[in-house]
Coordinates of C-alpha atoms in Angstrom, one line a residue:
M137 CA -114.6 14.2 10.1
K138 CA -113.4 13.9 13.6
R139 CA -111.3 10.9 12.6
L140 CA -109.5 13.0 10.0
I141 CA -108.9 15.9 12.5
Y142 CA -107.4 13.4 15.0
S143 CA -105.2 11.9 12.3
L144 CA -103.8 15.3 11.3
A145 CA -103.2 16.2 15.0
L146 CA -101.3 13.0 15.5
F147 CA -99.1 13.6 12.4
L148 CA -98.3 17.2 13.6
T149 CA -97.4 15.9 17.1
L150 CA -95.0 13.3 15.7
L151 CA -93.5 15.8 13.3
G152 CA -92.8 18.2 16.3
C153 CA -91.2 15.4 18.4
G154 CA -88.9 14.5 15.5
H155 CA -87.8 18.1 15.1
A156 CA -87.1 18.4 18.8
F157 CA -85.1 15.2 18.8
A158 CA -83.1 16.5 15.8
Q159 CA -82.3 19.8 17.6
D160 CA -81.2 17.8 20.7
N161 CA -79.0 15.7 18.5
N162 CA -77.4 18.8 16.8
S163 CA -76.7 20.3 20.2
R164 CA -74.8 17.3 21.3
T165 CA -72.8 17.2 18.0
K166 CA -71.6 20.7 18.6
S167 CA -69.7 19.6 21.8
M168 CA -68.2 16.6 20.0
T169 CA -66.8 16.1 16.5
V170 CA -67.3 12.8 14.7
L171 CA -65.1 12.1 11.7
E172 CA -66.0 9.3 9.2
L173 CA -62.7 7.9 7.9
Q174 CA -61.9 5.4 5.2
N175 CA -61.9 1.6 5.9
G176 CA -64.6 2.1 8.5
R177 CA -62.4 4.0 11.0
V178 CA -64.2 6.5 13.4
A179 CA -62.3 9.2 15.3
L180 CA -64.1 10.9 18.3
S181 CA -62.8 14.2 19.8
Q182 CA -63.9 16.0 22.9
N183 CA -62.2 18.8 24.9
G184 CA -59.4 19.0 22.3
K185 CA -58.3 15.4 22.6
F186 CA -58.5 12.5 20.2
N187 CA -58.7 8.9 21.1
V188 CA -59.3 6.7 18.1
R189 CA -59.5 2.9 17.8
Q190 CA -59.5 0.9 14.6
N191 CA -59.8 -2.8 14.5
I192 CA -57.7 -4.8 11.9
N193 CA -59.6 -7.8 10.7
R194 CA -56.7 -9.5 9.0
T195 CA -53.4 -11.1 9.7
V196 CA -50.4 -8.6 10.2
T197 CA -46.9 -10.0 9.6
H198 CA -45.0 -6.8 8.9
L199 CA -45.0 -3.5 10.7
Q200 CA -43.3 -0.4 9.3
A201 CA -42.9 3.0 10.8
K202 CA -41.9 6.0 8.7
G203 CA -41.6 9.8 8.9
K204 CA -41.6 10.9 12.5
S205 CA -44.1 8.4 13.7
H206 CA -44.3 7.6 17.4
V207 CA -45.4 3.9 17.7
T208 CA -45.9 1.7 20.8
L209 CA -46.1 -2.0 19.9
V210 CA -48.0 -4.3 22.3
Y211 CA -48.4 -8.0 21.8
D212 CA -52.1 -9.0 22.2
T213 CA -54.6 -11.6 21.1
V214 CA -56.3 -9.3 18.6
N215 CA -55.1 -6.7 16.1
Y216 CA -56.2 -3.1 16.4
I217 CA -54.8 0.5 16.5
N218 CA -55.4 3.2 19.1
V219 CA -54.4 6.7 18.2
N220 CA -53.8 9.4 20.9
C221 CA -53.5 13.0 19.7
D222 CA -53.2 16.2 21.7
S223 CA -54.4 18.5 18.9
I224 CA -57.8 18.7 17.3
E225 CA -56.2 20.2 14.2
W226 CA -54.8 16.7 13.3
N227 CA -56.2 15.6 9.9
F228 CA -56.3 11.9 9.0
R229 CA -54.8 11.1 5.7
N230 CA -54.8 7.9 3.7
D231 CA -51.1 7.4 4.1
F232 CA -51.0 7.9 7.9
I233 CA -52.3 4.4 8.6
F234 CA -52.3 2.0 5.7
V235 CA -52.8 -1.7 5.5
K236 CA -51.8 -3.6 2.3
G237 CA -51.8 -7.3 2.2
T238 CA -50.2 -8.4 5.6
T239 CA -48.2 -5.2 6.0
L240 CA -49.3 -2.4 8.4
L241 CA -47.6 1.0 7.6
I242 CA -47.6 4.0 9.9
D243 CA -46.4 7.2 8.2
D244 CA -46.8 10.3 10.3
P245 CA -44.5 12.9 8.6
D246 CA -44.7 15.4 11.5
G247 CA -45.1 13.1 14.5
V248 CA -48.3 14.7 15.8
A249 CA -49.9 11.6 17.3
V250 CA -49.0 8.5 19.3
Y251 CA -50.0 5.2 17.7
E252 CA -50.7 2.3 20.2
I253 CA -50.6 -0.8 18.0
H254 CA -51.9 -4.2 19.3
L255 CA -50.8 -7.2 17.2
K256 CA -50.8 -10.9 17.5
R257 CA -47.3 -12.1 18.6
N258 CA -47.4 -15.4 16.6
D259 CA -48.2 -13.6 13.3
L260 CA -45.7 -10.7 13.4
Q261 CA -42.4 -11.5 11.7
F262 CA -40.7 -8.3 10.8
V263 CA -40.5 -4.8 12.3
N264 CA -38.9 -1.9 10.4
R265 CA -38.5 1.8 11.0
T266 CA -36.8 4.8 9.3
Q267 CA -34.2 6.8 11.2
Q268 CA -36.6 9.5 12.5
A269 CA -39.4 7.2 13.4
E270 CA -39.6 5.6 16.9
I271 CA -40.9 2.2 18.0
I272 CA -41.1 1.3 21.7
Y273 CA -42.4 -2.0 23.1
G274 CA -45.1 -1.9 25.8
K275 CA -46.2 -4.7 28.1
S276 CA -49.9 -5.1 28.5
D277 CA -51.7 -6.9 31.3
D278 CA -55.3 -5.8 30.8
I279 CA -56.7 -3.3 28.4
D280 CA -60.3 -2.4 28.8
Y281 CA -62.0 -0.3 26.1
Q282 CA -65.4 1.1 27.0
F283 CA -67.3 2.5 24.1
H284 CA -70.2 5.0 24.8
A285 CA -72.5 6.9 22.5
D286 CA -70.8 10.3 23.1
T287 CA -67.2 9.5 23.9
V288 CA -64.5 6.8 23.9
I289 CA -62.7 5.9 27.1
V290 CA -59.4 4.1 26.7
N291 CA -57.6 2.6 29.7
S292 CA -53.9 2.7 29.0
F293 CA -51.3 0.1 30.0
T294 CA -51.2 -0.8 33.6
S295 CA -47.4 -1.3 33.5
N296 CA -46.3 1.2 30.8
P297 CA -48.7 4.1 30.2
L298 CA -48.8 5.9 26.9
E299 CA -46.6 9.0 26.6
T300 CA -47.8 12.3 25.3
T301 CA -46.8 13.4 21.8
S302 CA -44.6 16.3 23.2
N303 CA -42.8 14.0 25.6
M304 CA -42.0 11.4 22.8
A305 CA -40.9 14.1 20.4
L306 CA -38.5 15.5 23.1
R307 CA -37.2 12.1 23.9
Q308 CA -36.6 11.3 20.2
S309 CA -34.7 14.6 19.8
L310 CA -32.4 13.8 22.7
A311 CA -31.9 10.3 21.3
D312 CA -31.0 11.7 17.9
A313 CA -28.5 14.1 19.4
R314 CA -26.8 11.4 21.4
R315 CA -26.6 9.1 18.4
Q316 CA -25.1 11.9 16.2
L317 CA -22.5 12.6 18.9
E318 CA -21.5 8.9 19.1
E319 CA -21.3 8.7 15.4
A320 CA -18.9 11.7 15.2
R321 CA -16.7 10.3 17.9
E322 CA -16.6 6.9 16.1
Q323 CA -15.6 8.5 12.8
L324 CA -12.7 10.4 14.5
R325 CA -11.5 7.3 16.4
K326 CA -11.7 4.7 13.6
S327 CA -9.3 4.5 10.7
K328 CA -10.0 3.5 7.2
E329 CA -9.2 -0.2 7.8
E330 CA -11.6 -0.3 10.7
Y331 CA -14.4 1.1 8.5
K332 CA -13.9 -1.7 6.0
E333 CA -13.9 -4.3 8.7
H334 CA -17.0 -2.8 10.2
I335 CA -18.9 -3.0 6.8
K336 CA -17.9 -6.7 6.4
D337 CA -19.1 -7.4 10.0
L338 CA -22.4 -5.6 9.4
K339 CA -23.1 -7.8 6.3
R340 CA -22.4 -10.9 8.3
K341 CA -24.6 -9.9 11.2
Q342 CA -27.4 -8.9 9.0
A343 CA -27.5 -12.3 7.3
E344 CA -27.4 -14.1 10.7
I345 CA -30.1 -11.9 12.3
V346 CA -32.4 -12.1 9.4
E347 CA -32.1 -15.9 9.4
V348 CA -32.9 -16.1 13.1
V349 CA -35.8 -13.6 12.9
S350 CA -37.4 -15.5 10.0
E351 CA -37.5 -18.6 12.2
E352 CA -38.9 -17.0 15.3
F353 CA -39.4 -13.3 16.2
A354 CA -38.7 -12.8 19.9
V355 CA -38.8 -9.4 21.5
P356 CA -37.0 -8.8 24.8
D357 CA -38.7 -7.0 27.7
S358 CA -39.1 -3.3 27.2
S359 CA -37.1 -2.6 30.4
D360 CA -33.9 -3.8 28.7
T361 CA -33.0 -0.3 27.4
T362 CA -29.4 -1.2 26.5
F363 CA -30.5 -3.9 24.1
W364 CA -33.1 -1.7 22.3
N365 CA -30.7 1.3 22.1
N366 CA -28.1 -0.8 20.3
W367 CA -30.8 -2.5 18.2
N368 CA -32.4 0.8 17.0
N369 CA -29.0 2.3 16.2
Q370 CA -27.7 -0.6 14.1
Y371 CA -30.4 -2.8 12.7
T372 CA -33.5 -2.5 10.6
F373 CA -35.4 -5.3 8.9
D374 CA -37.6 -5.6 6.0
N375 CA -38.8 -8.5 3.9
S376 CA -38.9 -6.8 0.5
E377 CA -36.1 -7.4 -2.0
S378 CA -36.0 -3.7 -2.9
D379 CA -35.1 -2.7 0.6
T380 CA -32.3 -5.3 0.7
E381 CA -31.0 -3.9 -2.6
D382 CA -31.1 -0.4 -1.2
F383 CA -29.1 -1.5 1.8
E384 CA -26.4 -3.0 -0.5
D385 CA -26.4 0.2 -2.5
E386 CA -25.9 2.2 0.7
L387 CA -22.9 0.1 1.5
E388 CA -21.5 0.7 -2.0
D389 CA -22.1 4.5 -1.5
F390 CA -20.4 4.3 1.9
D391 CA -17.3 2.9 0.3
D392 CA -17.4 5.4 -2.6
E393 CA -18.0 8.5 -0.5
W394 CA -16.1 7.7 2.8
G395 CA -13.9 4.7 2.2
Y396 CA -11.4 6.2 -0.2
G397 CA -9.4 9.3 0.6
F398 CA -6.4 10.9 -1.0
E399 CA -4.0 8.3 0.3
D400 CA -6.1 5.6 -1.3
R401 CA -6.4 7.3 -4.7
F402 CA -2.8 8.5 -5.0
S403 CA -0.4 5.7 -5.8
P404 CA 3.3 6.0 -6.6
S405 CA 4.8 3.0 -8.4
F406 CA 8.3 1.6 -9.0
L407 CA 9.0 -1.0 -11.7
W408 CA 12.3 -2.9 -12.3
A409 CA 12.6 -5.3 -15.2
F410 CA 14.7 -7.4 -17.6
N411 CA 14.7 -6.1 -21.1
N412 CA 15.4 -7.2 -24.7
W413 CA 14.0 -6.7 -28.1
G414 CA 12.7 -8.6 -31.1
D415 CA 11.5 -8.0 -34.7
Q416 CA 7.8 -8.2 -33.7
W417 CA 6.0 -6.9 -30.6
Y418 CA 5.3 -10.4 -29.3
N419 CA 8.7 -12.1 -29.7
G420 CA 11.1 -9.8 -27.8
L421 CA 12.5 -12.7 -25.7
S422 CA 13.5 -14.7 -28.8
K423 CA 16.5 -12.2 -29.5
L424 CA 18.1 -11.2 -32.8
D425 CA 21.3 -12.2 -34.7
G426 CA 24.5 -10.4 -35.4
A427 CA 25.1 -6.9 -34.0
Y428 CA 21.5 -6.7 -33.0
N429 CA 21.9 -9.5 -30.4
L430 CA 21.4 -8.3 -26.8
K431 CA 22.2 -9.6 -23.4
T432 CA 19.0 -10.0 -21.4
S433 CA 19.8 -7.6 -18.5
F434 CA 18.0 -6.3 -15.4
T435 CA 18.7 -2.7 -16.5
S436 CA 15.2 -1.2 -17.1
W437 CA 13.3 0.8 -14.4
Q438 CA 10.4 3.2 -14.3
L439 CA 9.0 5.5 -11.7
E440 CA 5.3 6.6 -11.9
M441 CA 2.8 8.8 -9.9
Q442 CA -0.8 8.0 -10.6
Y443 CA -4.2 9.3 -9.2
K444 CA -7.4 7.3 -9.3
V445 CA -10.0 9.6 -10.8
I446 CA -12.6 6.9 -10.6
M447 CA -12.5 4.4 -7.7
T448 CA -15.0 1.8 -6.6
R449 CA -14.7 -1.4 -4.6
H450 CA -13.9 -3.4 -7.8
F451 CA -12.8 -0.9 -10.5
N452 CA -10.6 2.1 -10.8
L453 CA -9.3 4.4 -13.6
S454 CA -6.0 6.2 -13.0
L455 CA -4.0 9.0 -14.7
G456 CA -0.5 10.0 -14.0
V457 CA 3.0 10.8 -15.1
G458 CA 6.1 8.6 -15.3
Y459 CA 9.8 8.5 -16.0
E460 CA 11.5 5.5 -17.8
S461 CA 15.1 4.5 -18.2
D462 CA 16.3 1.6 -20.4
I463 CA 19.8 0.2 -20.9
Y464 CA 20.3 -2.2 -23.8
K465 CA 23.5 -4.2 -23.5
F466 CA 24.9 -5.6 -26.8
S467 CA 26.5 -9.1 -27.0
D468 CA 29.3 -7.8 -29.4
P469 CA 32.0 -5.7 -27.6
L470 CA 32.1 -2.9 -30.2
V471 CA 29.0 -1.9 -32.2
D472 CA 28.1 1.3 -34.1
I473 CA 24.8 2.9 -35.2
D474 CA 24.7 4.7 -38.6
A475 CA 22.6 7.8 -39.5
N476 CA 19.5 5.7 -40.3
G477 CA 19.6 3.7 -37.1
N478 CA 21.1 0.5 -38.5
I479 CA 23.4 -1.3 -36.1
H480 CA 26.6 -3.0 -37.2
N481 CA 29.7 -4.6 -35.7
T482 CA 32.7 -2.1 -35.6
I483 CA 35.3 -4.7 -36.4
D484 CA 33.3 -6.0 -39.4
A485 CA 33.7 -2.5 -41.0
L486 CA 37.5 -2.7 -40.8
P487 CA 39.6 -3.7 -43.9
N488 CA 40.9 -6.9 -42.4
Q489 CA 38.1 -7.3 -39.9
N490 CA 40.8 -7.4 -37.2
Y491 CA 41.0 -5.7 -33.8
N492 CA 44.7 -4.8 -34.6
D493 CA 43.4 -2.6 -37.4
F494 CA 41.2 -0.8 -34.9
I495 CA 44.4 -0.4 -32.6
A496 CA 46.3 1.1 -35.6
A497 CA 43.7 3.8 -36.0
N498 CA 43.4 4.3 -32.2
Q499 CA 46.9 4.1 -30.8
C500 CA 45.7 5.2 -27.4
F501 CA 44.1 1.8 -26.9
D502 CA 47.4 -0.1 -27.6
G503 CA 47.8 -3.1 -25.3
T504 CA 44.0 -3.7 -25.0
S505 CA 42.0 -6.6 -26.4
L506 CA 38.5 -6.7 -28.0
N507 CA 37.1 -8.4 -24.9
D508 CA 38.0 -5.4 -22.8
W509 CA 35.2 -3.4 -24.5
S510 CA 31.5 -3.3 -23.9
S511 CA 28.8 -1.5 -25.8
S512 CA 25.3 -0.4 -24.6
M513 CA 22.5 2.0 -25.5
L514 CA 20.6 4.2 -23.1
T515 CA 17.1 5.6 -23.8
R516 CA 14.9 7.7 -21.5
Y517 CA 11.3 8.7 -21.8
I518 CA 8.6 10.9 -20.1
S519 CA 5.3 8.9 -20.1
I520 CA 1.7 9.5 -19.3
P521 CA 0.3 6.2 -18.0
V522 CA -3.5 5.5 -18.2
T523 CA -4.5 2.5 -16.1
F524 CA -7.7 0.5 -15.8
G525 CA -7.6 -1.6 -12.6
F526 CA -9.9 -4.5 -11.5
R527 CA -9.8 -5.5 -7.8
V528 CA -11.1 -8.5 -5.9
D529 CA -10.2 -8.2 -2.2
E530 CA -6.4 -7.7 -2.1
F531 CA -5.8 -9.0 -5.6
E532 CA -5.6 -6.4 -8.4
L533 CA -5.2 -6.7 -12.2
G534 CA -4.1 -3.6 -14.2
F535 CA -4.1 -2.8 -17.9
T536 CA -2.0 0.3 -18.8
A537 CA -1.4 2.3 -21.9
L538 CA 1.9 4.3 -21.8
P539 CA 2.2 7.1 -24.4
A540 CA 5.8 8.5 -24.0
L541 CA 8.1 11.1 -25.4
A542 CA 11.8 10.4 -25.9
L543 CA 14.5 12.5 -24.1
N544 CA 17.8 13.3 -25.8
T545 CA 20.3 14.3 -23.2
Q546 CA 24.1 14.1 -22.7
H547 CA 23.6 10.8 -20.9
T548 CA 21.5 9.1 -23.6
G549 CA 22.8 7.4 -26.7
L550 CA 25.3 4.7 -27.7
K551 CA 28.0 4.2 -25.2
H552 CA 31.4 2.4 -25.6
K553 CA 33.3 1.6 -22.5
L554 CA 36.9 0.2 -22.0
D555 CA 37.8 -0.9 -18.5
T556 CA 41.3 -2.3 -17.9
R557 CA 44.0 -1.8 -15.2
S558 CA 45.7 0.8 -17.2
I559 CA 42.9 2.5 -19.1
D560 CA 39.4 3.6 -18.0
Y561 CA 37.6 5.1 -21.0
Q562 CA 34.1 5.7 -22.3
D563 CA 32.3 7.7 -25.0
I564 CA 28.7 8.5 -25.8
T565 CA 27.3 9.1 -29.2
S566 CA 23.9 10.8 -29.5
I567 CA 21.1 8.8 -31.3
G568 CA 18.5 11.5 -31.1
N569 CA 18.1 11.7 -34.9
Q570 CA 17.7 8.0 -35.3
L571 CA 15.4 7.3 -32.3
A572 CA 11.6 7.5 -32.8
P573 CA 10.5 10.7 -31.0
Y574 CA 7.5 9.0 -29.3
K575 CA 6.1 5.6 -28.6
I576 CA 3.1 3.8 -27.1
D577 CA 3.7 0.8 -24.9
L578 CA 1.1 -1.6 -23.4
R579 CA 1.5 -3.1 -19.9
V580 CA -0.4 -5.7 -17.9
D581 CA 0.4 -6.2 -14.2
M582 CA -0.9 -8.5 -11.4
R583 CA -0.5 -7.5 -7.8
F584 CA -1.3 -8.9 -4.4
Y585 CA -1.4 -6.2 -1.8
H586 CA 1.4 -3.9 -3.1
I587 CA 3.8 -6.2 -4.9
G588 CA 3.4 -8.0 -8.2
L589 CA 4.7 -8.8 -11.7
F590 CA 4.3 -7.0 -15.0
L591 CA 4.9 -7.5 -18.7
Q592 CA 5.3 -4.5 -21.1
V593 CA 5.5 -4.6 -24.9
A594 CA 6.0 -1.9 -27.6
T595 CA 3.5 -1.1 -30.4
S596 CA 6.1 0.6 -32.6
S597 CA 9.8 0.2 -33.6
L598 CA 12.5 1.8 -31.6
F599 CA 14.2 3.6 -34.5
Q600 CA 12.1 5.5 -37.0
S601 CA 14.0 4.7 -40.3
S602 CA 16.1 1.6 -39.5
N603 CA 16.1 -1.4 -41.9
Q604 CA 15.6 -3.7 -38.9
A605 CA 12.4 -3.3 -36.8
L606 CA 13.1 -3.4 -33.1
Y607 CA 10.3 -3.9 -30.5
P608 CA 11.5 -3.7 -26.9
I609 CA 10.0 -6.0 -24.3
K610 CA 10.2 -5.9 -20.5
F611 CA 9.3 -8.3 -17.7
G612 CA 9.9 -7.6 -14.1
F613 CA 8.5 -6.5 -10.7
I614 CA 6.1 -3.8 -9.7
I615 CA 5.7 -2.1 -6.2
K616 CA 2.6 0.1 -6.1

């Protein structure tokens, strides 16, 4: 019986000691918060401060800082992270510190903590940050971490101590303000051509630096502030193909949004050409017989104003308005055009087909010869050119459709001219009823810089009811 009583007393004594130990443990927990995090990370807080250390038991080759993260990178012989935070309200999230494969990602959207990252120098190959994130490089001599049951004591760098969160945020704001001021001055100072050269130079430097970094990643001393300011303002690196494609897209967007102003999109053009016609759209240079035979003459010109409504580095679409003037010089001295638009030799219509018969009916031309005469036809149009352009560097190829309306004025029509020492005579006969009221021409031009060649053909006949189809053709020079 006594043995049973002793056993019960011993059990109650042990139970009371366990309860007292638990109460002591709870009292200690009240003065210190212990947070159990994913991946085995433990955060200890005391007196409103956080000092958190997390070992990384794998190789890290890529470091990325996003959001407003404040990161201090130290080369060491082991991989781990130490987090220093002023606020006990900071809540760990899965995407603040994330390890995937060999990539370590720090994404602190509000910048409430300072991340001291120790990585092996020989393993690390690429370092990347977004515009608002900050990465500084610390130099570590000895780092001694002493872990106790109730707190964590972290001895900071002997040569570059950790900054507080508020100090780093203030320094980042000042750096952002200085960078924005420099960018504004640069945009005012540089011209459009300097922007283009700058883009090309960035592409070349990116390729060279990525090649060098892939072979050996070397970081200068943290005291070299000039180097790191230039580095952070100009270059970021990442090994993923998607980021490289994003960088190329940003360069394309830069050209689309900033590289082309009104002076780039607005383009006046002057075209001067030889002209002739044929019975098909493609054989205008083969000429026609009889009264339809023309002299190939440099008497066609056009003036156009176009605006590029769509413009990229290699493609553009332009709309505009143009004015066209064409003079067709006949080989026969005297020709006429009937009411249907048929052209015939004036002398062939005379009874004896002799110039003397023409003189008999026109005594005022007595003493002249047939060779003193010349006949020509003048047409003018208002056009609406639509151009598709393709560009490679300074070479551009354009395809243009030119719907146009014919103009009938006192200066257009069939013109006869007599020029001798004694007589200076000319007359103009309107051809507005015979001429087709509208037309659509097609043009192709090739230009290098602003000067090139063009070929223009008609898709319809010049006269609307003539027995002979006439398709004008032009070949000449373009200045755009």
